[in-house]
Structures are given as C-alpha cells and as structure tokens.
Phi, psi and omega in degrees: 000138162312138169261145148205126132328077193242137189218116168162198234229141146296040213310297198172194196216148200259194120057309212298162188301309156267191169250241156080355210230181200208154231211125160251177194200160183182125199248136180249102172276352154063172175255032192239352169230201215197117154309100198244331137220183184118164151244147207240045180196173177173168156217137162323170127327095145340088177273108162287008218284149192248139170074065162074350197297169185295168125309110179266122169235328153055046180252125193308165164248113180193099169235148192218117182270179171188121194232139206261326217236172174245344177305136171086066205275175188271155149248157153261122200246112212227151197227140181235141198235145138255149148241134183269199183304339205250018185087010179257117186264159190216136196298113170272317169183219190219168189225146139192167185214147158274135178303169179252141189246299181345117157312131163136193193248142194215131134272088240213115189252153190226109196293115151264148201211167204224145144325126153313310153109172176269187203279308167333311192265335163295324183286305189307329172298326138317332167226343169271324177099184224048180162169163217326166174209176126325148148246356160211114170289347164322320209292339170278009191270322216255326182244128152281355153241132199214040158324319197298315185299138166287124161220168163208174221258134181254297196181158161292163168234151183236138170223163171230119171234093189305148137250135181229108196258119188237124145088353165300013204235314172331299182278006165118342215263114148265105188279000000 
C-alpha cells in the first residue's frame, strides 16, 4: 500500500472579528484510504491573546495514512469557535481543504467563512449575540458544492503541514 504521512502544525488565526478562540478539526479519509496511527479530529486550546497579537495554538498534527488509490483524496474539516466574558461559546464559522499528497512542506491558509443569516437574524445577532449556523452541518462534509449558500468572511486559520509520501512509485503514480 502507498504511504502518506502528515506532520505539522495547527498554527493559529487571523482576521476574525474578536479574540477568544478555539478551532475543532476534523480529517475525512473516506473509504479508499485507512488509518494506520494518529488521530484524525481534535480541538484546540482556547487562546486569549492580549494587546492586538494574532491568535496562537501551535497545535500538533501527526496522522500516517495508507491508500491502495488516489481517488477520495482527505479532507480537513475545520469549525473556529469564540468565547466570550461571560463562558459562552459561540460558532464563528467553518473551513475545509483537500489535504495536499504532494511531498514536501505546505504552508496553508484556510478562508473561514460563516452563513450569513437573513436580515432578521443579523438584527438579532447585533444585539442578542450569537450567530447563523448550519442546520445540518454535514453537508460540508458530504456536497462538494456550496456555491448556493450566503456566506460571509470571518477570518484565516493558517496550518503547516510536512508530507512524507512512501511506496507510490510501486503503484505507477508520481507525485
């Protein structure tokens, strides 16, 4: 079986409207490739950072895949949460990426973007706090198009990811 390797890092977040925050994950490997160790979800640390710095979490990465195929390449599925003074987490938005198979160091930033909400829900979110969600989050795991959807730009999340690709040239493929 073809190897892949990913080794590298959750750094941290960007742009977004406050601070407060923490990042769950989450790698969809589909059924064409096969865990062999790592975990392939997670959530961050809750980062507070003071006087403007970026958000950090410099959270590991070390997942080692094994694939007979290159069809159903993984993805990364990623939800960036705040919480605010009073302990109340609150959803900012969502993410996802194809994972990269290419050998080598990816630095990678990943645009999160949130439902927009109806005029309604904007008002309410101005003054009551919360804000739009999915109602069935799956869908990002599951449609690869969601061209359909209101969205609007919350902030980046930045990962580094090494890849170390073993035993492909056995099955013809060169990366």
């Amino acid at each position: 079986m073809a190897e892949v390797h990913f080794i590298g890092q959750l750094k941290g977040a960007s742009n977004f409207p406050d601070q407060s925050l923490f990042c769950k994950w989450k790698m969809d490997i589909g059924d064409r490739w096969r865990m062999l160790s790592g975990e392939c979800q997670g959530q961050t640390h809750l980062d507070c950072p003071q006087g403007g710095y970026p958000t950090t979490w410099s959270y590991p990465i070390d997942i080692h895949l094994a694939t007979k195929g290159l069809t159903g390449e993984p993805r990364m599925h990623f939800q960036v949460w705040h919480q605010d003074a009073a302990g109340r987490n609150e959803l900012y938005g969502y993410g996802t990426i194809y994972v990269p198979i290419n050998p080598g160091f990816h630095p990678i930033d990943v645009a999160i973007w949130r439902p927009r909400g109806s005029a309604w829900e904007r008002f309410r979110r101005f003054f009551v706090g919360g804000a739009s969600q999915l109602d069935k989050p799956e869908l990002i795991y599951t449609n690869p198009d969601l061209s359909h959807l209101r969205t609007e730009p919350m902030g980046t999340l930045h990962l580094e990811l090494n890849v170390i690709a073993r035993n492909f040239e056995k099955f013809g493929v060169v990366l």
